[in-house]
XYZ file of C-alpha atoms in Angstrom:
783
model
C 0.000 0.000 0.000
C 1.057 3.609 -0.495
C 0.482 4.628 3.095
C 0.800 3.008 6.491
C -0.255 4.294 9.857
C 1.076 2.944 13.131
C -1.647 4.336 15.390
C -0.561 8.008 15.067
C -3.522 9.210 17.116
C -3.798 8.858 20.861
C -7.319 7.551 21.321
C -9.382 9.233 23.991
C -12.858 8.802 22.514
C -12.403 6.138 19.833
C -13.096 2.722 21.290
C -15.416 4.063 23.973
C -19.188 3.612 24.138
C -21.002 6.793 23.163
C -24.726 7.411 22.900
C -26.000 7.832 19.356
C -26.252 11.488 18.409
C -29.540 10.815 16.597
C -31.071 8.805 19.432
C -33.410 11.503 20.741
C -34.754 12.399 17.298
C -35.505 8.788 16.481
C -37.060 7.681 19.762
C -39.290 10.766 19.890
C -40.392 10.469 16.267
C -39.025 13.884 15.318
C -36.507 12.495 12.803
C -37.603 13.453 9.295
C -37.882 10.824 6.569
C -39.058 11.406 2.992
C -42.389 9.842 3.880
C -42.829 12.585 6.523
C -42.218 15.452 4.104
C -44.929 17.652 2.626
C -44.859 20.819 0.514
C -47.598 23.314 -0.396
C -49.638 22.258 -3.444
C -47.784 18.951 -3.595
C -49.005 16.339 -6.065
C -49.022 12.588 -5.557
C -47.881 9.866 -7.929
C -48.966 6.311 -8.639
C -47.579 3.748 -11.071
C -49.218 1.476 -13.634
C -47.419 -1.864 -13.634
C -47.137 -4.895 -15.842
C -49.394 -7.793 -14.828
C -47.345 -10.290 -16.865
C -43.708 -11.452 -16.578
C -42.689 -11.063 -20.231
C -44.314 -9.447 -23.214
C -44.425 -6.784 -25.911
C -46.478 -3.646 -25.287
C -48.806 -3.369 -28.280
C -50.865 -0.387 -27.137
C -51.192 2.048 -24.226
C -54.340 4.182 -23.979
C -54.290 6.927 -21.336
C -57.286 8.885 -22.640
C -59.697 7.834 -19.880
C -57.163 8.590 -17.170
C -56.535 12.067 -18.581
C -60.195 13.022 -18.201
C -60.347 12.136 -14.506
C -60.655 15.364 -12.481
C -57.530 16.059 -10.456
C -55.101 14.322 -12.814
C -52.232 16.693 -13.658
C -49.770 14.591 -15.655
C -49.328 11.141 -17.179
C -46.083 9.694 -18.494
C -45.285 6.532 -20.438
C -42.023 5.173 -21.734
C -42.360 7.252 -24.900
C -42.155 10.403 -22.786
C -38.868 9.327 -21.180
C -37.011 7.163 -23.721
C -33.987 6.857 -21.463
C -32.191 3.987 -19.788
C -30.495 3.958 -16.413
C -27.986 1.762 -14.624
C -24.924 2.072 -12.447
C -22.555 -0.300 -14.269
C -24.651 -1.484 -17.215
C -27.252 0.920 -18.613
C -30.002 -1.582 -19.369
C -33.121 -0.452 -17.475
C -35.748 1.970 -18.827
C -37.066 4.587 -16.424
C -40.501 3.508 -17.625
C -40.445 0.582 -20.012
C -40.893 1.609 -23.619
C -41.848 -1.457 -25.607
C -41.296 -4.634 -23.588
C -42.039 -5.791 -20.042
C -39.650 -8.218 -18.385
C -41.173 -8.947 -14.957
C -44.454 -8.679 -13.099
C -44.633 -5.209 -11.600
C -42.483 -3.376 -14.126
C -43.600 0.277 -14.508
C -45.410 0.983 -17.792
C -46.943 4.386 -16.948
C -47.261 6.853 -14.078
C -49.755 9.488 -12.987
C -49.489 12.659 -10.893
C -52.683 13.954 -9.329
C -54.028 16.198 -6.598
C -54.425 13.262 -4.222
C -53.025 9.770 -3.971
C -56.527 8.336 -4.306
C -57.081 10.131 -7.616
C -53.672 9.030 -8.896
C -54.482 5.411 -8.107
C -57.903 5.680 -9.752
C -56.283 7.099 -12.871
C -53.785 4.247 -13.010
C -56.679 1.790 -13.117
C -58.132 3.657 -16.112
C -54.973 3.256 -18.203
C -55.424 0.478 -20.759
C -52.456 -1.606 -21.880
C -52.494 -4.369 -24.475
C -49.707 -6.960 -24.361
C -48.421 -9.715 -26.594
C -47.143 -12.308 -24.155
C -43.715 -13.846 -24.679
C -42.202 -17.066 -23.311
C -40.876 -16.818 -19.773
C -37.544 -18.028 -18.396
C -37.119 -18.321 -14.629
C -34.104 -20.559 -14.076
C -30.827 -18.759 -14.873
C -29.285 -22.066 -15.919
C -31.985 -22.415 -18.571
C -31.666 -18.753 -19.470
C -27.983 -19.272 -20.309
C -29.034 -21.542 -23.176
C -30.167 -18.381 -24.961
C -33.417 -19.824 -26.290
C -35.358 -16.868 -24.833
C -33.469 -13.573 -24.941
C -34.502 -11.137 -22.231
C -32.448 -8.281 -23.713
C -31.991 -8.778 -27.468
C -30.079 -5.473 -27.613
C -27.680 -6.252 -24.750
C -24.632 -5.926 -27.003
C -25.548 -2.294 -27.695
C -26.046 -1.176 -24.096
C -23.613 1.265 -22.544
C -21.453 -0.359 -19.850
C -18.195 -0.080 -17.952
C -15.346 -1.974 -19.660
C -14.536 -4.045 -16.556
C -17.599 -6.223 -17.177
C -17.873 -9.145 -19.593
C -21.243 -9.556 -21.317
C -22.325 -12.655 -23.257
C -25.465 -11.450 -25.080
C -26.300 -14.787 -26.683
C -26.485 -16.374 -23.209
C -28.419 -13.633 -21.345
C -25.238 -13.058 -19.318
C -24.723 -9.479 -18.147
C -21.381 -10.284 -16.518
C -19.041 -13.260 -16.488
C -16.273 -13.019 -13.913
C -13.307 -15.369 -14.207
C -10.691 -16.262 -11.616
C -7.720 -18.322 -12.755
C -4.973 -19.007 -10.230
C -2.368 -21.756 -10.393
C -2.977 -25.025 -12.259
C -6.354 -26.496 -11.319
C -5.974 -29.717 -13.300
C -2.624 -30.416 -11.686
C -4.066 -29.602 -8.279
C -6.888 -32.106 -8.625
C -4.446 -34.787 -9.783
C -2.494 -34.255 -6.569
C -5.620 -34.503 -4.411
C -6.293 -37.595 -2.298
C -9.994 -36.733 -2.088
C -12.335 -34.716 -4.296
C -15.722 -33.566 -3.018
C -18.233 -31.715 -5.154
C -21.807 -30.589 -4.739
C -24.585 -28.287 -5.889
C -25.867 -25.533 -3.611
C -28.606 -22.966 -4.097
C -30.525 -20.127 -2.551
C -33.517 -18.050 -3.724
C -34.106 -14.366 -4.201
C -34.927 -12.526 -0.961
C -36.243 -9.070 -0.039
C -34.481 -6.290 1.891
C -37.514 -5.549 4.088
C -36.608 -2.033 5.265
C -39.020 -0.297 7.617
C -39.332 2.585 5.147
C -40.187 1.684 1.535
C -38.670 3.539 -1.406
C -39.820 7.162 -1.440
C -38.963 10.272 -3.440
C -40.136 13.821 -4.072
C -39.136 15.674 -7.241
C -39.308 19.372 -8.090
C -38.274 21.121 -11.317
C -38.039 24.873 -10.906
C -38.858 27.273 -13.718
C -35.157 27.771 -14.388
C -34.763 24.103 -15.274
C -33.039 22.983 -12.078
C -34.103 19.693 -10.498
C -34.264 18.940 -6.776
C -34.925 15.414 -5.530
C -35.567 14.322 -1.964
C -34.959 10.584 -1.775
C -34.639 7.759 0.732
C -31.262 7.151 -0.861
C -28.139 5.568 0.558
C -25.881 7.395 -1.901
C -26.975 10.942 -2.829
C -24.007 11.773 -5.063
C -24.265 8.543 -7.032
C -28.001 9.138 -7.376
C -27.306 12.643 -8.686
C -24.853 11.247 -11.208
C -27.239 8.524 -12.395
C -30.170 10.952 -12.697
C -28.102 13.413 -14.713
C -26.774 10.645 -16.938
C -30.206 9.150 -17.587
C -31.983 12.453 -18.254
C -28.990 13.906 -20.127
C -28.684 17.045 -17.999
C -25.573 18.631 -16.424
C -24.728 17.480 -12.898
C -24.881 21.020 -11.506
C -28.525 21.170 -12.587
C -29.399 18.326 -10.200
C -29.617 18.571 -6.428
C -30.273 15.499 -4.258
C -31.231 15.757 -0.596
C -31.289 12.601 1.505
C -32.851 12.939 4.967
C -32.937 10.069 7.424
C -33.354 6.695 5.727
C -35.456 4.022 7.377
C -33.194 1.128 6.495
C -31.516 0.382 3.210
C -29.554 -2.904 3.333
C -28.338 -2.127 -0.199
C -31.755 -1.771 -1.805
C -31.523 2.035 -1.815
C -27.913 2.234 -2.956
C -28.379 3.310 -6.568
C -31.285 4.645 -8.609
C -34.618 2.897 -8.422
C -37.922 4.741 -8.657
C -36.663 8.322 -8.625
C -36.743 8.564 -12.419
C -40.493 7.993 -12.485
C -41.351 10.920 -10.246
C -38.725 13.079 -11.973
C -40.370 12.382 -15.340
C -43.718 13.507 -13.932
C -42.219 16.628 -12.356
C -40.608 17.556 -15.663
C -44.112 17.871 -17.107
C -45.365 20.093 -14.272
C -42.725 22.639 -13.390
C -42.828 24.408 -10.029
C -44.850 21.644 -8.305
C -43.512 19.057 -5.870
C -44.525 15.488 -6.730
C -44.267 12.678 -4.198
C -44.088 8.937 -4.800
C -44.010 6.408 -1.972
C -44.082 2.718 -2.781
C -46.532 0.366 -1.154
C -45.039 -2.714 0.454
C -46.071 -4.805 -2.565
C -44.378 -2.336 -4.909
C -41.290 -2.219 -2.715
C -40.889 -5.993 -2.768
C -41.012 -5.951 -6.564
C -38.643 -2.969 -6.825
C -35.363 -4.728 -6.034
C -34.318 -7.974 -4.325
C -31.203 -10.008 -3.611
C -30.200 -12.317 -6.447
C -30.830 -16.022 -6.249
C -27.891 -18.326 -6.959
C -27.009 -21.829 -8.096
C -23.479 -23.004 -7.350
C -21.373 -26.034 -8.129
C -18.275 -26.417 -5.941
C -15.535 -28.995 -6.445
C -12.738 -29.212 -3.871
C -9.612 -31.350 -3.849
C -7.728 -32.031 -0.608
C -4.844 -34.096 0.701
C -5.419 -36.725 3.391
C -4.351 -34.274 6.079
C -7.014 -31.782 4.962
C -4.807 -29.408 2.979
C -6.803 -27.878 0.129
C -4.917 -28.227 -3.149
C -7.542 -27.212 -5.711
C -11.018 -25.775 -6.065
C -13.272 -25.241 -9.052
C -16.490 -23.254 -8.731
C -19.354 -22.132 -10.925
C -21.739 -19.518 -9.557
C -24.863 -18.717 -11.571
C -26.802 -15.735 -10.228
C -30.479 -15.127 -10.944
C -30.133 -11.433 -11.728
C -33.749 -10.933 -12.668
C -34.911 -8.623 -15.418
C -32.158 -5.991 -15.109
C -28.545 -6.058 -14.005
C -28.650 -3.128 -11.534
C -25.876 -3.733 -8.965
C -25.831 -7.398 -9.957
C -22.852 -6.909 -12.258
C -20.650 -6.026 -9.298
C -22.275 -8.596 -7.006
C -21.255 -11.284 -9.480
C -17.750 -9.840 -9.660
C -17.336 -9.540 -5.880
C -18.491 -13.092 -5.259
C -16.194 -14.334 -7.998
C -13.044 -12.648 -6.746
C -13.683 -13.478 -3.072
C -14.308 -17.207 -3.510
C -13.142 -19.437 -1.754
C -13.424 -17.032 1.180
C -10.816 -16.828 3.902
C -8.863 -19.924 2.903
C -5.670 -20.502 0.953
C -6.248 -22.373 -2.292
C -3.154 -22.550 -4.531
C -5.045 -23.752 -7.598
C -8.370 -22.087 -8.271
C -10.813 -21.733 -11.138
C -13.996 -19.726 -10.665
C -16.677 -18.736 -13.153
C -19.298 -16.376 -11.770
C -22.224 -15.462 -14.025
C -24.923 -12.826 -13.731
C -27.891 -13.969 -15.793
C -31.129 -12.296 -16.839
C -34.465 -13.964 -16.025
C -38.088 -12.804 -15.841
C -37.869 -12.335 -12.085
C -37.637 -9.176 -9.979
C -34.365 -7.382 -10.642
C -31.517 -8.217 -8.294
C -29.578 -5.391 -6.706
C -27.190 -4.701 -3.867
C -27.979 -6.471 -0.600
C -26.188 -6.559 2.739
C -23.333 -9.004 2.138
C -23.138 -8.207 -1.595
C -22.623 -11.682 -3.044
C -20.590 -12.900 -0.090
C -23.560 -14.440 1.718
C -24.267 -16.397 -1.431
C -20.728 -17.624 -2.081
C -20.123 -18.506 1.589
C -23.290 -20.592 1.646
C -21.806 -22.746 -1.097
C -18.151 -22.868 -0.045
C -18.717 -23.317 3.692
C -21.230 -26.106 3.080
C -18.784 -27.779 0.723
C -15.998 -27.577 3.314
C -18.265 -29.262 5.854
C -18.781 -32.120 3.421
C -15.038 -32.340 2.797
C -14.468 -32.635 6.549
C -17.100 -35.355 6.802
C -15.480 -37.398 4.033
C -12.065 -37.009 5.662
C -13.391 -37.887 9.109
C -12.007 -34.550 10.246
C -13.536 -31.919 12.506
C -14.936 -29.011 10.399
C -13.230 -26.444 12.632
C -9.887 -28.226 12.332
C -10.205 -28.263 8.531
C -10.827 -24.533 8.456
C -7.972 -23.710 10.811
C -5.606 -25.787 8.698
C -6.397 -23.829 5.527
C -7.028 -20.319 6.814
C -5.301 -17.411 5.068
C -2.254 -16.198 6.988
C 0.452 -13.567 6.406
C 2.626 -14.418 3.424
C -0.057 -16.385 1.582
C -2.052 -15.053 -1.371
C -5.797 -14.827 -1.781
C -7.854 -15.613 -4.861
C -6.897 -12.444 -6.759
C -3.214 -12.825 -5.904
C -3.026 -10.254 -3.115
C -0.502 -11.099 -0.409
C -1.882 -11.342 3.113
C -0.108 -9.094 5.639
C -0.124 -9.048 9.423
C -2.678 -6.219 9.427
C -4.995 -7.839 6.861
C -6.860 -9.600 9.642
C -6.861 -12.735 11.736
C -9.487 -15.267 10.725
C -7.798 -17.969 12.779
C -8.397 -15.964 15.954
C -12.008 -15.347 14.935
C -12.668 -19.068 14.424
C -11.067 -20.025 17.719
C -12.922 -17.339 19.666
C -16.270 -18.261 18.102
C -15.667 -21.908 18.994
C -14.831 -20.905 22.546
C -17.928 -18.729 22.965
C -20.323 -21.419 21.770
C -18.439 -24.203 23.583
C -17.886 -25.981 20.304
C -17.745 -29.756 20.642
C -19.671 -29.763 23.906
C -23.188 -31.184 23.687
C -26.056 -29.541 25.551
C -29.257 -31.187 26.747
C -32.371 -30.869 24.531
C -35.468 -29.258 26.015
C -37.545 -32.415 25.685
C -37.953 -35.874 24.164
C -37.881 -36.271 20.395
C -35.642 -33.213 20.179
C -31.961 -33.083 19.286
C -29.292 -30.400 19.380
C -26.197 -29.601 17.356
C -23.536 -26.931 16.919
C -21.889 -25.620 13.791
C -19.334 -23.043 12.732
C -18.476 -21.162 9.527
C -15.860 -18.630 8.479
C -16.260 -15.486 6.417
C -14.403 -12.651 4.767
C -15.480 -9.568 2.852
C -13.812 -6.536 1.322
C -15.504 -3.374 0.029
C -16.619 -4.179 -3.524
C -16.027 -0.734 -4.943
C -14.427 0.925 -7.971
C -10.744 1.747 -7.735
C -11.543 5.481 -7.632
C -14.276 5.453 -4.967
C -13.520 8.718 -3.217
C -14.476 10.390 0.050
C -14.135 13.941 1.317
C -14.616 15.762 4.615
C -14.871 19.418 5.595
C -14.173 20.717 9.109
C -15.304 24.278 9.846
C -14.511 26.094 13.074
C -17.013 28.571 14.486
C -16.373 31.759 16.474
C -16.321 29.939 19.833
C -13.953 27.233 18.519
C -16.657 24.611 18.231
C -16.804 22.627 14.998
C -19.278 21.791 12.275
C -18.298 18.609 10.478
C -19.449 17.657 6.999
C -19.224 14.328 5.203
C -21.715 12.564 2.980
C -21.975 9.020 4.270
C -25.694 8.433 4.749
C -26.973 7.441 8.180
C -29.087 4.335 7.521
C -29.087 3.020 11.061
C -25.452 1.930 11.226
C -24.385 4.676 13.650
C -22.008 6.542 11.353
C -23.083 10.000 12.547
C -21.871 9.065 16.023
C -18.682 7.265 14.991
C -17.424 10.139 12.853
C -17.770 12.545 15.787
C -15.699 10.199 17.954
C -13.005 9.979 15.279
C -13.056 13.731 14.731
C -12.760 14.376 18.474
C -9.566 12.342 18.662
C -8.166 13.756 15.429
C -8.799 17.343 16.572
C -7.934 16.718 20.246
C -11.221 18.148 21.467
C -14.379 16.967 23.210
C -17.125 15.330 21.100
C -19.722 17.692 22.562
C -18.010 20.539 20.713
C -18.523 18.870 17.327
C -21.740 18.959 15.319
C -22.179 16.621 12.361
C -24.268 18.343 9.686
C -27.378 16.602 8.349
C -29.209 15.967 6.079
C -27.017 15.054 3.141
C -27.336 17.619 0.379
C -25.285 17.437 -2.814
C -25.339 21.236 -3.107
C -23.633 21.766 0.251
C -21.933 18.550 1.351
C -18.513 17.359 0.161
C -18.406 14.517 -2.341
C -18.870 10.904 -1.286
C -19.039 7.942 -3.656
C -21.617 5.783 -1.856
C -22.833 4.497 1.496
C -22.276 0.854 0.665
C -19.684 -1.904 1.008
C -18.940 -1.457 4.739
C -16.306 1.086 3.722
C -17.268 4.276 5.571
C -15.022 4.090 8.640
C -12.021 3.212 6.508
C -12.373 5.594 3.584
C -14.032 8.522 5.382
C -11.685 7.970 8.313
C -8.764 8.642 5.988
C -10.399 11.774 4.575
C -11.315 12.950 8.078
C -7.754 12.535 9.324
C -6.458 14.619 6.427
C -9.084 17.304 7.046
C -8.177 17.409 10.743
C -4.463 17.667 9.947
C -5.231 20.467 7.510
C -7.235 22.369 10.134
C -4.643 21.835 12.865
C -1.835 22.980 10.578
C -3.738 26.179 9.821
C -4.216 26.798 13.549
C -0.540 26.169 14.266
C 0.605 28.398 11.412
C -1.457 31.296 12.734
C -0.429 30.715 16.363
C 3.248 30.361 15.464
C 3.329 33.938 14.188
C 1.871 35.215 17.453
C 3.876 33.053 19.855
C 7.128 33.243 17.920
C 7.763 29.496 17.693
C 7.805 27.098 14.774
C 4.473 25.391 13.963
C 5.909 21.941 14.687
C 6.607 23.032 18.263
C 2.922 23.692 18.919
C 0.167 21.368 20.114
C -3.609 21.732 20.058
C -5.617 20.320 22.948
C -9.195 21.068 24.004
C -9.653 24.862 23.870
C -6.077 26.022 23.358
C -2.949 25.874 21.216
C 0.250 25.833 23.269
C 4.020 25.422 23.076
C 4.951 21.747 23.535
C 7.745 22.334 26.035
C 6.055 25.312 27.751
C 2.324 24.528 28.009
C 1.762 27.670 30.060
C 2.422 29.632 26.864
C -0.740 29.347 24.843
C -3.515 30.999 22.892
C -7.197 30.199 23.196
C -8.531 28.508 20.083
C -11.423 30.950 19.870
C -8.858 33.731 19.388
C -7.197 31.874 16.518
C -9.753 29.955 14.439
C -11.327 33.066 12.850
C -7.904 34.614 12.402
C -5.880 36.279 15.166
C -6.397 39.987 15.827
C -3.628 41.936 17.582
C -4.478 44.664 20.133
C -3.912 47.344 17.490
C -6.506 45.742 15.223
C -4.061 44.116 12.828
C -5.346 40.630 11.853
C -3.629 37.583 10.398
C -4.840 34.248 9.130
C -8.520 33.678 8.523
C -11.395 31.299 9.210
C -10.008 27.798 9.671
C -11.587 25.299 7.287
C -9.987 21.875 7.106
C -10.361 19.910 3.913
C -9.574 16.259 3.392
C -10.012 13.985 0.395
C -9.160 10.342 -0.043
C -9.129 7.817 -2.837
C -7.529 4.357 -2.467
C -4.605 4.957 -4.806
C -3.194 1.451 -4.486
C -6.059 -0.308 -6.302
C -6.125 -1.683 -9.851
C -8.720 -3.374 -12.027
C -8.720 -7.141 -12.280
C -7.545 -8.904 -15.395
C -10.721 -9.937 -17.239
C -9.365 -13.389 -18.101
C -7.620 -14.336 -14.844
C -9.250 -12.216 -12.155
C -5.804 -11.327 -10.831
C -5.056 -7.830 -9.596
C -5.386 -5.528 -6.623
C -9.097 -4.713 -6.522
C -9.753 -4.928 -2.765
C -8.503 -2.273 -0.368
C -8.986 -4.055 2.953
C -10.589 -7.222 4.274
C -12.724 -7.950 7.328
C -12.488 -11.552 8.527
C -14.907 -13.266 10.845
C -16.508 -16.464 12.058
C -20.018 -17.362 13.141
C -21.388 -20.279 15.096
C -24.848 -21.570 15.874
C -26.539 -24.051 18.159
C -29.885 -25.449 17.045
C -32.576 -27.672 18.473
C -34.712 -29.708 16.086
C -38.071 -31.310 16.735
C -37.923 -34.749 15.118
C -41.711 -34.901 14.710
C -42.304 -31.490 13.127
C -38.892 -30.584 11.691
C -39.090 -27.235 13.479
C -35.721 -25.560 14.028
C -35.106 -23.445 17.113
C -31.956 -21.359 17.299
C -30.533 -21.790 20.804
C -27.395 -19.699 20.366
C -25.783 -17.441 17.790
C -22.162 -16.339 18.030
C -20.238 -13.877 15.891
C -16.585 -12.830 16.074
C -15.127 -10.278 13.659
C -11.742 -8.716 13.032
C -12.817 -5.220 12.035
C -9.713 -3.463 13.248
C -10.239 -0.780 15.863
C -13.823 -0.752 17.084
C -14.806 2.913 17.100
C -17.954 2.551 19.213
C -18.594 -0.797 20.938
C -22.302 -0.033 21.386
C -23.100 0.685 17.748
C -20.768 -2.066 16.521
C -22.488 -4.526 18.824
C -25.856 -3.415 17.522
C -24.654 -4.006 13.972
C -23.525 -7.517 14.858
C -26.685 -8.534 16.698
C -28.941 -7.043 14.026
C -26.928 -8.620 11.236
C -26.988 -12.090 12.749
C -30.744 -11.880 13.279
C -31.168 -10.691 9.698
C -29.055 -13.656 8.598
C -31.516 -15.996 10.298
C -34.195 -14.931 7.801
C -32.712 -16.377 4.598
C -31.412 -19.323 6.619
C -34.808 -20.412 7.915
C -37.713 -18.976 5.960
C -37.161 -15.997 3.642
C -37.843 -16.688 -0.038
C -39.327 -14.846 -3.017
C -41.560 -17.446 -4.653
C -42.936 -17.526 -8.197
C -45.428 -19.908 -9.749
C -44.626 -21.972 -12.811
C -45.659 -19.094 -15.105
C -43.410 -16.513 -13.456
C -45.995 -14.750 -11.310
C -44.760 -13.755 -7.829
C -46.488 -15.340 -4.836
C -44.802 -13.535 -1.923
C -45.585 -9.840 -2.310
C -46.624 -8.952 1.241
C -45.557 -9.735 4.784
C -48.511 -12.104 4.957
C -46.630 -14.464 2.658
C -43.051 -13.238 2.996
C -41.828 -14.075 6.494
C -38.999 -12.162 8.163
C -37.548 -12.703 11.648
C -39.603 -11.246 14.484
C -38.831 -10.884 18.163
C -40.309 -14.356 18.671
C -37.541 -15.841 16.492
C -34.609 -14.190 18.248
C -32.540 -16.649 20.298
C -32.178 -15.906 23.982
C -28.422 -16.265 23.764
C -26.517 -14.075 21.288
C -22.801 -13.557 21.885
C -20.246 -11.563 19.963
C -16.677 -10.374 20.233
C -14.077 -8.524 18.200
C -10.484 -9.250 17.230
C -8.989 -5.793 16.816
C -6.036 -6.105 14.444
C -4.990 -2.512 13.712
C -5.603 -1.793 10.007
C -2.502 0.141 8.988
C -4.088 1.758 5.938
C -6.434 3.618 8.292
C -5.283 6.303 10.748
C -7.849 4.972 13.204
C -7.059 1.317 12.443
C -10.714 0.695 11.622
C -12.590 -1.066 8.857
C -16.155 -2.138 8.219
C -18.343 -4.610 10.061
C -21.805 -3.594 8.840
C -22.501 -6.361 6.337
C -20.434 -9.181 7.745
C -22.658 -10.422 10.605
C -25.318 -11.870 8.287
C -22.923 -13.562 5.855
C -22.235 -16.950 7.456
C -25.262 -17.415 9.690
C -26.940 -19.781 7.163
C -23.962 -22.156 6.738
C -23.341 -22.144 10.501
C -26.962 -23.185 11.085
C -26.746 -25.844 8.366
C -23.557 -27.168 9.957
C -25.349 -27.352 13.302
C -28.195 -29.279 11.665
C -25.682 -31.829 10.406
C -24.192 -32.083 13.883
C -27.672 -32.801 15.259
C -29.059 -35.078 12.549
C -26.215 -36.176 10.293
C -27.924 -34.716 7.210
C -26.567 -32.195 4.730
C -28.918 -29.564 3.356
C -27.742 -27.679 0.283
C -30.734 -25.467 -0.499
C -31.964 -22.412 1.396
C -34.165 -21.768 3.262
C -33.808 -24.591 5.795
C -37.509 -25.220 6.328
C -39.136 -27.869 8.561
C -40.403 -29.606 5.412
C -36.860 -30.035 4.119
C -35.735 -31.312 7.515
C -38.463 -33.954 7.614
C -37.819 -35.011 4.015
C -34.094 -35.352 4.733
C -34.756 -37.382 7.888
C -37.040 -39.683 5.909
C -34.463 -40.132 3.141
C -31.785 -40.902 5.706
C -33.977 -43.459 7.475
C -34.921 -45.136 4.194
C -31.258 -45.543 3.295
C -30.555 -47.688 6.352
């Protein structure tokens, strides 16, 4: 790396528990979300959606809707013939000629009230010519039904491989070592097929946006967005307008989990607002609409692993086929991230991975907490369990034998260093916390218990130029306003950045105010609030901004005190001479510029500026997947104890354990909340979450009546977590992300525990009671 820090900051506030700065607003209900916002004479939008999964639009008739009193504007795809997309520009704002999934927008209405808008939508007549449907991405790759016949002509970033004749929007390849030779050297080869379905983000707040075009042609959008600057860029690109003509404001966001990372429904309300200048138009999705807006990809995987008798992995070959749905969205990078991370936190000298993102007539797959890593770890960790079983080896022992350590290289050829992280320590600590290997007593007859463990690793899956910036402004009384553009989506960033700033500026946190909401007109640039990258990348920018501000203070004070700037220190409310602390100036007399008794002034308002981009990164080779695409890695391990009812197949989670090496933990309270929440969220896809479709491609789980998520009744009584704090030397605070990681390996840990209890291997998520009973029956019939 180009820079290394050896803990240059003396931590006084970092690492300490601190109450969330937004706690009072949120618990009292005074925090403002887009859904809470209203403007005078505001109009309301509703969307006409496709009732079929695949077809050609033959005719749209909006004449009846236009005559409904209170209707102010109607748009169809012909009014906005633009496409949008973050990496591959494949998705119409409103579809123009073809629908590709049930629920795709075909028209939209703005009216005086929401009720009128919805009535008008019902009056819009659409005639379709139905087309054949493809739901299985493996079938889709045969190319018999093309979802995007014009894929070859779509605009895209050059780091992605498309295969138009196979409905493939990205094919990632990893080639390391000699796989054929590796398998020849293996004493045992174990292979299997593993799968998981699409799932829904389930945020408390659905997608919501308000758009306003002023008479001068400038657009303002209020959105429940995770990434305001990226949203601004995507809006401007899609509508072909200059960036400075677009302003995005993102207030509090009621949960994102990746689903609000890019552009989703904003274009619809923008298109309506373009027709009615000087009027605010608001669109809030219903829960049914939100479920169909964006989901996590489904995946089919085939994993083949070769090992020596002592458990040493010598080769692995993997094929991941992602159900990307109707549009690529973030799926291009999900496919890439999963491909370059496989096999996870283990050393494999000979590796071949093919990771495919494939179009189907399902809901479009986007970013989701874990970003492809939950999917790949389900397959690889399950496969490692089966390898251990065939070897007669303990699954934990197998993992410890093959874990990545300093000096070894990962899948993309990066060398592991001492500060990369310590997965071995995470595995051992997780085993200790759950008392791995020690059986506990079931709660009753016909019930059995088991324990399982799984490893994990994830890096920020981001472009090589993903930048961050921070501004520090001193006020007249030497307090500070702090600006950055990471979006607070519940992760506690607004609190953590104040703690980091307090240590970097050597002042009390109560003298620092973090400015909200995010506003692209006033805030410094930030790439996105995704990828568990904020503490690392913004921490670097913050440190530089603090150094800039402190240097300005010292330069001003040095002229007054007659000493060199490097002989000055700043602490609390003063700047003083290092070796004579009794010689000082008050900060409030310096930060606006120092004024001598005769009125002569020097310096000026202190404004610290810091920018950061990870300069060490490179793109991956498209044919080998080798390169330096990941800036830092967070390792971890998770363990579970389950109890299973042999008569009903019901699974009860007795314990969940998570241990993560996220470097310096900035705030133990918020980090702990992330871990507990993430592990509970990971229970959902493990046990019951699934987007279901019937045989014709119509969705069956479009409300919380049918789509089950974990509730308080599902939370285990015993949840334990801990941190291994290996100082990350590319961060001045030694910190890196832990937001996504806690949900990654909960499913394979639970599946491993099920094997420990029953001796059965389940390869398909979710792990339902029906599958348990069927597996028990198959096992019994084989005896």
